[in-house]
Each structure stands twice: as C-alpha cells, then as structure tokens.
Short mmCIF file of C-alpha atoms in Angstrom, two decimals:
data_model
loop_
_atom_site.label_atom_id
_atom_site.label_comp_id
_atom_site.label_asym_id
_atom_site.label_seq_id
_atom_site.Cartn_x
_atom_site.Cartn_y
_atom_site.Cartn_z
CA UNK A 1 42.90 121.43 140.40
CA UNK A 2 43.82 119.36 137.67
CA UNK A 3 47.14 117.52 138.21
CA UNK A 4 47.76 114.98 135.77
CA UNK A 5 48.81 116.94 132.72
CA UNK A 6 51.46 113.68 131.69
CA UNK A 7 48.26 111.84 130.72
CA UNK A 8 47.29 114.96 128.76
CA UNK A 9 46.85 118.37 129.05
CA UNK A 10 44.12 121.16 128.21
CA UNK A 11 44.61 123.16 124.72
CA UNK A 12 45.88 126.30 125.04
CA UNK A 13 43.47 129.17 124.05
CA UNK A 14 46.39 130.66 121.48
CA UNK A 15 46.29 127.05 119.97
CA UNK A 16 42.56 126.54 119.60
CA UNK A 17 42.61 130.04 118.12
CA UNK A 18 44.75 129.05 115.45
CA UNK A 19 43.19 125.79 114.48
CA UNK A 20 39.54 127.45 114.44
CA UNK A 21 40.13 128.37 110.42
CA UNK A 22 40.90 124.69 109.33
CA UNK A 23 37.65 123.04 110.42
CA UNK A 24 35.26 125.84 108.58
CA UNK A 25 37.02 128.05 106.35
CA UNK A 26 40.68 126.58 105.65
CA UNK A 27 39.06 122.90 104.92
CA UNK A 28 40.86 122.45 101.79
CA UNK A 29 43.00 118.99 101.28
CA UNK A 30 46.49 119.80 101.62
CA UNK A 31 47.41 117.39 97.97
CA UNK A 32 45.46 119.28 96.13
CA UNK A 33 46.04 122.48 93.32
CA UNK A 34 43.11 124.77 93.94
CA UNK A 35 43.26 127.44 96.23
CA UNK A 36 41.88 125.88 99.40
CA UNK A 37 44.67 123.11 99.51
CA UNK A 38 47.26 125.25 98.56
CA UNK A 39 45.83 127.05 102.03
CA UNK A 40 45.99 124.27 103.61
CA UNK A 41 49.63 123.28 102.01
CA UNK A 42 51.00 126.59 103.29
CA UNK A 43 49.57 125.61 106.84
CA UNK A 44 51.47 122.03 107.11
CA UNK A 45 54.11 123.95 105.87
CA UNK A 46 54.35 126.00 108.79
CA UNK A 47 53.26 124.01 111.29
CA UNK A 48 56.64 121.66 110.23
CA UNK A 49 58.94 124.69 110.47
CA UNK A 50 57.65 125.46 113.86
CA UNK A 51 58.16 122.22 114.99
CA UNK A 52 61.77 121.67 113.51
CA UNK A 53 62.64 124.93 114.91
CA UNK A 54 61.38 123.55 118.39
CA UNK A 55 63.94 120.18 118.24
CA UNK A 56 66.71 121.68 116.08
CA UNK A 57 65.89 119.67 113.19
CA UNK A 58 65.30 120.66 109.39
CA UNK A 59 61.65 120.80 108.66
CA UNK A 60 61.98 117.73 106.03
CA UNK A 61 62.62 115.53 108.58
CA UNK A 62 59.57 115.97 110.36
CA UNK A 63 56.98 113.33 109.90
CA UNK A 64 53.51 114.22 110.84
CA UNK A 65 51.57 111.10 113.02
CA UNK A 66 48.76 110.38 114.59
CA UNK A 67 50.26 110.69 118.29
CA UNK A 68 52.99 109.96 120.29
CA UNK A 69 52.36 105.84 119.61
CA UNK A 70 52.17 105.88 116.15
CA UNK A 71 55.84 107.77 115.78
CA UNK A 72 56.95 104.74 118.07
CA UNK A 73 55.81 102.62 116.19
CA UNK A 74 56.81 104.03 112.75
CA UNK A 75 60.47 104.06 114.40
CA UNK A 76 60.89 101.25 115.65
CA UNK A 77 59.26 98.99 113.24
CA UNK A 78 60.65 101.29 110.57
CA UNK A 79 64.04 100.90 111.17
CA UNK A 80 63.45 96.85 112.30
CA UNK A 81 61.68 95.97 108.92
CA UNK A 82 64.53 98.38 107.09
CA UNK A 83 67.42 96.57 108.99
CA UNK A 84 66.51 93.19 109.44
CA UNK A 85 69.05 91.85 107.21
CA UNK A 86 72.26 93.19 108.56
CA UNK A 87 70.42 92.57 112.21
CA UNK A 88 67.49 91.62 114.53
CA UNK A 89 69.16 92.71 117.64
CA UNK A 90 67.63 95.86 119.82
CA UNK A 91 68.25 97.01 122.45
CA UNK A 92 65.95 99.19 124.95
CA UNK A 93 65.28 99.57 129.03
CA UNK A 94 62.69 97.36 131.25
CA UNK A 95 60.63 100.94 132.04
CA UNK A 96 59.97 102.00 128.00
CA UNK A 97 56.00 103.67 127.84
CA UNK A 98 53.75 100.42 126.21
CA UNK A 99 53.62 102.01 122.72
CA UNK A 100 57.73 101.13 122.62
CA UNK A 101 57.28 97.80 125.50
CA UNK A 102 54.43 96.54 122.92
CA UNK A 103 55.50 96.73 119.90
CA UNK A 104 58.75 95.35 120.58
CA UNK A 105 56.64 92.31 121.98
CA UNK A 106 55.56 92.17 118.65
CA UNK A 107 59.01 92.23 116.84
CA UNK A 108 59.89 89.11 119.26
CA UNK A 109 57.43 86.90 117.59
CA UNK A 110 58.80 87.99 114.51
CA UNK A 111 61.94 86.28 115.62
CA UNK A 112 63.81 90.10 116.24
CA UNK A 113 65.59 89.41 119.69
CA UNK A 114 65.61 92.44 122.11
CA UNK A 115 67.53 93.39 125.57
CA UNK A 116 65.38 94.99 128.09
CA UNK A 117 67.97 97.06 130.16
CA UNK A 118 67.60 96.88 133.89
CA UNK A 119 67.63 100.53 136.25
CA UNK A 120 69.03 101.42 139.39
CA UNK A 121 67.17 102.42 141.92
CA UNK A 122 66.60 105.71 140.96
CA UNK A 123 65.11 104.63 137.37
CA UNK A 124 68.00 105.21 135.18
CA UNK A 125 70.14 103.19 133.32
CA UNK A 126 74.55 102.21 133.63
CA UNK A 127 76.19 103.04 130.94
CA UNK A 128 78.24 99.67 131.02
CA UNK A 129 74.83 97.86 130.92
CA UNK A 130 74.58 99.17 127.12
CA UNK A 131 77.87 98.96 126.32
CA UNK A 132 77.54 95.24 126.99
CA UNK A 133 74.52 94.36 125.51
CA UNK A 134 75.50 95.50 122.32
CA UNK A 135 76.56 92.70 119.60
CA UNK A 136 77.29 92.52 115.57
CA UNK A 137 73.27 91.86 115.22
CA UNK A 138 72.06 95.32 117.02
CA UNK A 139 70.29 97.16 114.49
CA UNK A 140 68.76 99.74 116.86
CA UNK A 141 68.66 100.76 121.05
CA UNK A 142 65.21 102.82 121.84
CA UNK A 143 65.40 104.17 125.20
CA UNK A 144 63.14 106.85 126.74
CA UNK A 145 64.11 110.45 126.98
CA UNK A 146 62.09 110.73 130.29
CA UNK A 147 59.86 108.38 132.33
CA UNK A 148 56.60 108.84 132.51
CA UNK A 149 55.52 107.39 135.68
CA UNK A 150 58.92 108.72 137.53
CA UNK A 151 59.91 111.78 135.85
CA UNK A 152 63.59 110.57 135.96
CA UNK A 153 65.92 111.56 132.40
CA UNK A 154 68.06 109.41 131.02
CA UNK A 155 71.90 110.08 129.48
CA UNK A 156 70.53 110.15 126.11
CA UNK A 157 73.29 112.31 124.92
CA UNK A 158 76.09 109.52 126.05
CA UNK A 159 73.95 107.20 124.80
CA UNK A 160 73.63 108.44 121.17
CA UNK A 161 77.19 109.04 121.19
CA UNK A 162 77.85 105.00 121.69
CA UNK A 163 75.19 104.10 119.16
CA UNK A 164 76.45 106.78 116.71
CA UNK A 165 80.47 105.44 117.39
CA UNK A 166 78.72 101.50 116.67
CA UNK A 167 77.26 102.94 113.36
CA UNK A 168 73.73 101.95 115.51
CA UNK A 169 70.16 103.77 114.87
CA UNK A 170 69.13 105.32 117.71
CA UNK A 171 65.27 106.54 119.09
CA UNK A 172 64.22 107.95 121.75
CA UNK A 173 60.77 109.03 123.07
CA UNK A 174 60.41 112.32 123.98
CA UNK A 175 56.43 112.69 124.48
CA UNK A 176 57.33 113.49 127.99
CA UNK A 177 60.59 115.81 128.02
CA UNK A 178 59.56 117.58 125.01
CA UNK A 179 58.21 121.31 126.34
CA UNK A 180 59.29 120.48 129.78
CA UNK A 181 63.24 120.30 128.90
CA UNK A 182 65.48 121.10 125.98
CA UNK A 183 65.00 118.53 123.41
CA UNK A 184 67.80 119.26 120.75
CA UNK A 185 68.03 116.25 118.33
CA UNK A 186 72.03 117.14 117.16
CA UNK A 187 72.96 117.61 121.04
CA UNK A 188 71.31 114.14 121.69
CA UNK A 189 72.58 112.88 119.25
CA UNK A 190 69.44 110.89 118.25
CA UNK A 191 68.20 109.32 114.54
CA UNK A 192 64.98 109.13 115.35
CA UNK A 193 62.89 110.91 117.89
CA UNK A 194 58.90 110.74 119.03
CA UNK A 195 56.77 113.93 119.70
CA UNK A 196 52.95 114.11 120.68
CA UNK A 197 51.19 117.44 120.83
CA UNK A 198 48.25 116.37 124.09
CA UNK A 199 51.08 117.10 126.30
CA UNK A 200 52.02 120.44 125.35
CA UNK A 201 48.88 122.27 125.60
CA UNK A 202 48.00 121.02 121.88
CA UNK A 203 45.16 118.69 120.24
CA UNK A 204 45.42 115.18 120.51
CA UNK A 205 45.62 112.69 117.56
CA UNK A 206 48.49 114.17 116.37
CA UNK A 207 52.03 113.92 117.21
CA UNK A 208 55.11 113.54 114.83
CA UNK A 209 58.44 111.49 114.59
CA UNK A 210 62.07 112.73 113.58
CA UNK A 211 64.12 111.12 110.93
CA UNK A 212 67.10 111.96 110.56
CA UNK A 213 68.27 112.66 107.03
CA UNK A 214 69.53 109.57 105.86
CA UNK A 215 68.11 107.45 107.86
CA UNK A 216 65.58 105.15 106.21
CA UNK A 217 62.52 103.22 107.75
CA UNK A 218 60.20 101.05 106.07
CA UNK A 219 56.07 103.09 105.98
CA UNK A 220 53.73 101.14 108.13
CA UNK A 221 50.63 102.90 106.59
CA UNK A 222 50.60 102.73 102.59
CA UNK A 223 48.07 105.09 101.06
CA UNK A 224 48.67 108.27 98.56
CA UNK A 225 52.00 108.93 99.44
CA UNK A 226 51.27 112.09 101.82
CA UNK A 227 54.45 112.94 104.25
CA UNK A 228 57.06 111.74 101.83
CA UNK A 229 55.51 108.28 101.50
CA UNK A 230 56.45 107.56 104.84
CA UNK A 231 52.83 107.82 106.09
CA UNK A 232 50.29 107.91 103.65
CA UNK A 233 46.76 109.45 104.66
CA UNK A 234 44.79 112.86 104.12
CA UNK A 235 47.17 114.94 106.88
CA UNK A 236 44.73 116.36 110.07
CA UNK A 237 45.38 119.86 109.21
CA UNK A 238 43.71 121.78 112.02
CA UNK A 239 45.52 119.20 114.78
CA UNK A 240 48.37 119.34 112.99
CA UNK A 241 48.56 123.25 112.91
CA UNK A 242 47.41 123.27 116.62
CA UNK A 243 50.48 121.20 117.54
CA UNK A 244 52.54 123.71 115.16
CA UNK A 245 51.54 126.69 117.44
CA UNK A 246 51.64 124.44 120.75
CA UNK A 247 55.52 123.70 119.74
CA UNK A 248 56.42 127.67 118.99
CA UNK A 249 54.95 128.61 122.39
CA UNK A 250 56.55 125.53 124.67
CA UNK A 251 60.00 126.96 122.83
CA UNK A 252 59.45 130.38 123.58
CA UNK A 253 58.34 129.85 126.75
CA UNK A 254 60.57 126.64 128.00
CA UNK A 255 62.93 128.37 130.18
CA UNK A 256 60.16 130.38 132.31
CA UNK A 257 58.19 127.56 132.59
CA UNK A 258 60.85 125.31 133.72
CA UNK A 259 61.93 127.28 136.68
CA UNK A 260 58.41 127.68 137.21
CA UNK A 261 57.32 124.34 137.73
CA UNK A 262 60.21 123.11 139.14
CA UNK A 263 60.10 124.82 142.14
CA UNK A 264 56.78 124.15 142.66
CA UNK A 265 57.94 120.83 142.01
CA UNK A 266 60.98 120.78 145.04
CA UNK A 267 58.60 122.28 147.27
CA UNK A 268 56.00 119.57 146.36
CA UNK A 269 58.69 116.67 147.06
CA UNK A 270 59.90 118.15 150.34
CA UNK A 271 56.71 119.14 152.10
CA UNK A 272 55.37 116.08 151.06
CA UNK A 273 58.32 113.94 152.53
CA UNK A 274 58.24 115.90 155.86
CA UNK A 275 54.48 116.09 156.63
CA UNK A 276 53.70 112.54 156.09
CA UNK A 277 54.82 109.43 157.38
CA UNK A 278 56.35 106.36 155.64
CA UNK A 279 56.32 108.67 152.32
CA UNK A 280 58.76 108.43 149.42
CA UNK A 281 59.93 109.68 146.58
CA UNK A 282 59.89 107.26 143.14
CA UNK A 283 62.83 107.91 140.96
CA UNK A 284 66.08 110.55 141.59
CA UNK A 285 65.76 113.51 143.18
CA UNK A 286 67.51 115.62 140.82
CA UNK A 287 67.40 114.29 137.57
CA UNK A 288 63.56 114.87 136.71
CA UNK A 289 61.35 116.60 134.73
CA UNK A 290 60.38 119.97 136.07
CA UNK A 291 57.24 118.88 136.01
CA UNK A 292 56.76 115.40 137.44
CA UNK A 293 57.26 113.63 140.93
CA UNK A 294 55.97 110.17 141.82
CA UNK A 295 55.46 109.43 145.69
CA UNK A 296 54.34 106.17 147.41
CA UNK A 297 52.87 106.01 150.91
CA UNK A 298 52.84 102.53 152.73
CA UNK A 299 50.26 100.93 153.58
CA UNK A 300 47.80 102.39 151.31
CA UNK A 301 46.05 101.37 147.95
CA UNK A 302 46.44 104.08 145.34
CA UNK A 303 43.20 103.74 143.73
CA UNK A 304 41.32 104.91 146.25
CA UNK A 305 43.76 107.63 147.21
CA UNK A 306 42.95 108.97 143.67
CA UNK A 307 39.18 108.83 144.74
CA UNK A 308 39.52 110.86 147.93
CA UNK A 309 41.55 113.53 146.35
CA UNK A 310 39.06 113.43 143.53
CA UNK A 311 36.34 114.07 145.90
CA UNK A 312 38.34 117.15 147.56
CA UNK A 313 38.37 118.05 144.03
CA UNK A 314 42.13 117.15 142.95
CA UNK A 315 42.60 114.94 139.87
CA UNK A 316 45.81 113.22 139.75
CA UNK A 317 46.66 109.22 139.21
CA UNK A 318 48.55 106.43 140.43
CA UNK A 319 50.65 105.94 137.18
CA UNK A 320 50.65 105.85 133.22
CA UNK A 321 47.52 106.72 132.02
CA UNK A 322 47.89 103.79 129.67
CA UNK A 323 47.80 101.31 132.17
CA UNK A 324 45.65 102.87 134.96
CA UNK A 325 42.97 100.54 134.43
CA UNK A 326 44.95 97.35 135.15
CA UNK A 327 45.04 96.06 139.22
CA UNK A 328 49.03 94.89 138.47
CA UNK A 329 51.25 96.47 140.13
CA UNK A 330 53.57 99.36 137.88
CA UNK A 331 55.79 97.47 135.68
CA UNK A 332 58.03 100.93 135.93
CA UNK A 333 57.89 101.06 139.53
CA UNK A 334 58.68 97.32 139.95
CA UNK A 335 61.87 97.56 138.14
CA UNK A 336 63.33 99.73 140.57
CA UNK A 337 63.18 96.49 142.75
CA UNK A 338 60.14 98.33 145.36
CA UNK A 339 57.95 95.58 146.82
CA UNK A 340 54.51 95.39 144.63
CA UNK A 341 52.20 96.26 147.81
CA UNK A 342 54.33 99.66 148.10
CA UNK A 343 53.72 99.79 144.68
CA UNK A 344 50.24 99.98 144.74
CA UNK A 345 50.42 102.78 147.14
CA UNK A 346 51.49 105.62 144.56
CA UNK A 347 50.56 108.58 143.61
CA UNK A 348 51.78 110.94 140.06
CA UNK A 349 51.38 114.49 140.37
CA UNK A 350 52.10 115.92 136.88
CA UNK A 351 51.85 120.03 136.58
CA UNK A 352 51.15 122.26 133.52
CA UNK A 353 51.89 125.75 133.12
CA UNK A 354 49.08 126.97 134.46
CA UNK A 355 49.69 125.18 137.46
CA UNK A 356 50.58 128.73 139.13
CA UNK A 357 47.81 128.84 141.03
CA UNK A 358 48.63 125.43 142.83
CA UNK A 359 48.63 125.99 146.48
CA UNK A 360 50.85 122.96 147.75
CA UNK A 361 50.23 123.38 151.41
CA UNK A 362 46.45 123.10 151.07
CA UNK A 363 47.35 120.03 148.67
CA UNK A 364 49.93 117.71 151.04
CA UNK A 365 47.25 118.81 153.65
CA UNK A 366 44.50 116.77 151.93
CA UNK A 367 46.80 114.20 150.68
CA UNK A 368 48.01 113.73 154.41
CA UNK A 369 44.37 113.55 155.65
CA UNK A 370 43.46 110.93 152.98
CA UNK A 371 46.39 109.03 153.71
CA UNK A 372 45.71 108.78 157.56
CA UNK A 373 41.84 107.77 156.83
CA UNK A 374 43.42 105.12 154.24
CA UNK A 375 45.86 104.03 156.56
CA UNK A 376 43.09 103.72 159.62
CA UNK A 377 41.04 100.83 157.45
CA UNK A 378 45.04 99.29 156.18
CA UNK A 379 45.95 95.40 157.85
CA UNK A 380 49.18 96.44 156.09
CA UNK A 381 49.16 99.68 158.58
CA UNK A 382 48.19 97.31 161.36
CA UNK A 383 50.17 94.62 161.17
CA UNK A 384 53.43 96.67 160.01
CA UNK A 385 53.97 99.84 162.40
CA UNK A 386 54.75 99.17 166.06
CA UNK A 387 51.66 101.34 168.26
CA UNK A 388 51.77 102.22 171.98
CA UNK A 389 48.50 100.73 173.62
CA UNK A 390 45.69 102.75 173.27
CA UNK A 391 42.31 101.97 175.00
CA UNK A 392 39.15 101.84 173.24
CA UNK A 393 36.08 101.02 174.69
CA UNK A 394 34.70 99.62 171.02
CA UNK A 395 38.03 97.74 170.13
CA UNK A 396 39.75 96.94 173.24
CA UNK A 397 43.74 97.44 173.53
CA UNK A 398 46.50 98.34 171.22
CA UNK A 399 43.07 100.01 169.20
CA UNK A 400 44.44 101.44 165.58
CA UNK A 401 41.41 101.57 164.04
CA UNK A 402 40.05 105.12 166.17
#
C-alpha cells in the first residue's frame, strides 16, 4: 500500500489516456502555423481553461511551469525583482516548503529583508503576528495554503484580506491543498498562487502559477516569449494536457473524495492514538487536509520505522520528500517547539483516492508492532519510561530489552 501520495502520486489512467496523442501523433510545437501546432495550440488551450475553471480564475492568468518550485519561484522572485523599488520587505512563516524557504534565502543576500512568522503549537499562524510584522517596505507576504509535513491550513482568506487592505501582493502555495480542498483564488483572496500536477494524479514536470490580472512579475526564464513572455520555452504539451485533465477530474470529484479520505483520515488519527503508547498527533486536529496526518512515537528513530513498514510492504515517510535525505531533525516540526529526538520519531501518512482499499486496522497493527520492536533496541525507551522489575535470566533485573 502506497501511502505517501504528498511526495507524489500515481497518474491516473483517464490522464495518461489523454496525454498518449501528444508524444506520437499530436507532436506539433504549439508557436507554430501548420496544422500540427495549431493541434497542439488548441490543446494548451484547453488544458488552461480546465485549470482556471478548477481555481476560479480566468484562463489568461494561468502560467504554465515546470512544477510546483518553479511557480514559487516565478512568484516570489517575480514580484521581488518587480517591487524592489517601492520595497524589499516580505513577509512569510518559519514552516514554508524549501522551494519558498530557499529562494527567499536567496533574496536575503540580495539585501531583500524577510520575516519568518513563528506557529503555535498546532502549526498555524496569529493573525496579530502579521499584522505586526508588516511595515512601509513590505512588498509581498507568501505563506502556505497547507503544510506539507503536518497537513494543518492556514487563514489564507483573512490573510489576503490584510494584504489586499495594505495594497500588499500576496502568494500562497497550494501544491498541497489543491484537489484535496477548495482552492478558489477570489475567496482567498490571493495575487498569486502555485499549482503542481504530481499530486493530483497528473505527470510531473509540470505545474503552473496564478497571476492575477494586473499584477506584474519580472520572467525568470527569457527565451521566445511562450506563456505571455512570462516564461519563455517550447511548452510540455502532453504534461501539460495531463495536468489539464488531472485538474477537471480533482474538481469534479473534490467533494466525494474529501469525505472519503477524511474519514479514513479520523479513523487513522484515533486508532492510532489509542493503540499505541506515547503516540501523537503533529499539527491540529481539525484544521487539516483530508488527506494528511503526521504522528510521532517516542523513543523511536523514524528512518527505520519507514524500513519496517516498507518491509511489511507499506511505503510512507518521515517528512517532506524534499528533505528526507537529510539526518536534521524537521525544520517544520521543530517550529512547533517539539524536542528534536521526538522529532526524529515521525511518521507522514499521505492518502490518494484510491486509498479505498486501505485497511487501517491491519495498518496501526503493523505500525504498533514496529514501534514496540523499535522501542525494545531504544536507550531513549530505557532510560525514559518507568518499568516494574522483570527477571531475565540473560539480562538480569528491571530487563527491557525481552
């Protein structure tokens, strides 16, 4: 059972159906007269309707990328590079995915100053926090629609209202909420807004970013003026028409699939929480992603968690995807002020529509098995949790190792 669908998630067969035409038959370029790019023209064409229609926008302001990074990129920069006269203030959260945390990095040694909002426990941001950090230099405030290590959603609405009321851009990544939750750009108020098609069921290496009209960025990739001029480059038809046809069926099918997976998703989180010991839940309760739910278990290192249940044939992770090569402890997870050694003892279970078949008692079974063996070779189990005596013939007294 595959459960890590935030990293990415399989292509539907309705999408790969669609796309098959554009790599053999379709192939034309989309810039040019003749027939075949006129083919492909009329694809892009659609494919930008159907994803407007998805977000509420007008298909003009839909810029086709190369993912979910690039559009954070292209916004953020965009509107820094646009704006940098009248400001080099931003404004964003201390839990933003590494495609916004980086390149903001990389505004800061351009001399651009940024606030990194701090969370509550639960992941999610005070209102007064932004309210305060604004000043006459902020230029733009990027904040997350929806985690994606916790699954928790931020006020985006309130928050686009403030920034609209300052006369301040506003972007938010929506990689993660998009398909899972209503995404409408005029109800969230938003100017900008960053979509990637690997998490709906569509192709990767393509996503797409919102602009609102009006709203002016500076192009990061000069070429032959494809997609307005705002990012130059022969378009990827057949990804981009996958992700056309992954956005029409994630619209049509949002509100079954939410109530779906988010009671799978409740009975996940409490079955979890009452089988196993010293379990908890990362981020709220309530305000998540139907989809999503982040646990830590003490005493344990989530790595090789991850390799047990791979072994029993479950593939989940510990985190981001982006970062689940790195020994640090979640920057994400660390912000909600958890010790780093609980940290390390997480586990993200991320669900896709055709997660139906998931049997969750047969799942928190396993995970409660590994967990116990883990625990068994833990110091930090040892040395932390108060035993009664137990006699063993190989260990001697007070024995928590059999």
């Amino acid at each position: 059972m595959y459960l890590d669908n935030s990293a990415t998630t399989q292509v539907s067969e309705e999408v790969f159906e669609e796309m098959k035409p554009y790599f053999t038959e379709e192939f034309g370029n989309p810039s040019t007269l003749y027939k075949y790019g006129r083919e492909s023209k009329k694809a892009l064409d659609l494919a930008r309707q159907r994803v407007a229609d998805a977000i509420n926008a007008k298909p003009e302001e839909i810029i086709f990328t190369s993912g979910g990074s690039e559009s954070d990129n292209l916004a953020i920069k965009g509107i820094a590079f646009k704006l940098a006269k009248k400001g080099k203030h931003i404004i964003t959260t201390n839990i933003e995915h590494p495609a916004v945390k980086n390149t903001l990095g990389f505004l800061e040694s351009l001399d651009f100053k940024v606030t990194y909002l701090p969370v509550n426990e639960n992941g999610i941001i005070e209102i007064d926090d932004l309210k305060e950090a604004i000043t006459d230099e902020t230029i733009l405030i990027t904040v997350m629609h929806a985690n994606n290590e916790l699954g928790t959603i931020q006020p985006i609405e309130e928050i686009g209202k403030i920034a609209r009321e300052k006369g301040i851009k506003f972007h938010t990544d929506a990689v993660q909420s998009f398909g899972k939750i209503e995404v409408d750009v005029e109800k969230l108020n938003v100017d900008l807004l960053s979509l990637s098609s690997h998490k709906i069921n569509g192709p990767k290496g393509v996503g797409a970013l919102y602009i609102k009209k009006g709203t002016r960025v500076v192009p990061l990739i000069h070429g032959g003026g494809q997609e307005k001029g705002i990012r130059s480059g022969t378009e990827n038809v057949p990804g981009i028409v996958g992700f056309g046809k992954a956005c029409e069926i994630a619209a049509n099918k949002l509100d079954e699939h939410y109530k779906k997976l988010s009671s799978i998703r409740d009975e996940l989180i409490e079955k979890v929480l009452t089988t196993i010991p010293e379990a908890y839940l990362n981020g709220d309760r309530d305000t998540r992603l139907p989809n999503l739910v982040s646990f830590r278990f003490k005493a344990i290192e989530g790595e090789s968690l991850i390799l047990l249940l791979d072994a029993k044939g479950y593939q989940a992770s510990t985190g981001s995807a982006c970062s689940s090569n790195t020994l640090e402890a979640s920057p994400v997870l660390t912000a909600l002020g958890l010790d780093p050694v609980d940290v390390h003892g997480s586990l993200r279970i991320s669900l896709a529509p055709e997660s139906d078949t998931f049997d969750v008692d047969e799942f928190v079974d396993t995970v409660a098995e590994a967990v116990k063996r883990l625990r068994q070779m833990s110091p930090l189990w040892n040395q932390e949790l108060d035993y009664d005596g137990v006699m063993c013939s190989k260990h001697g007294d007070d024995c928590r190792m059999c």
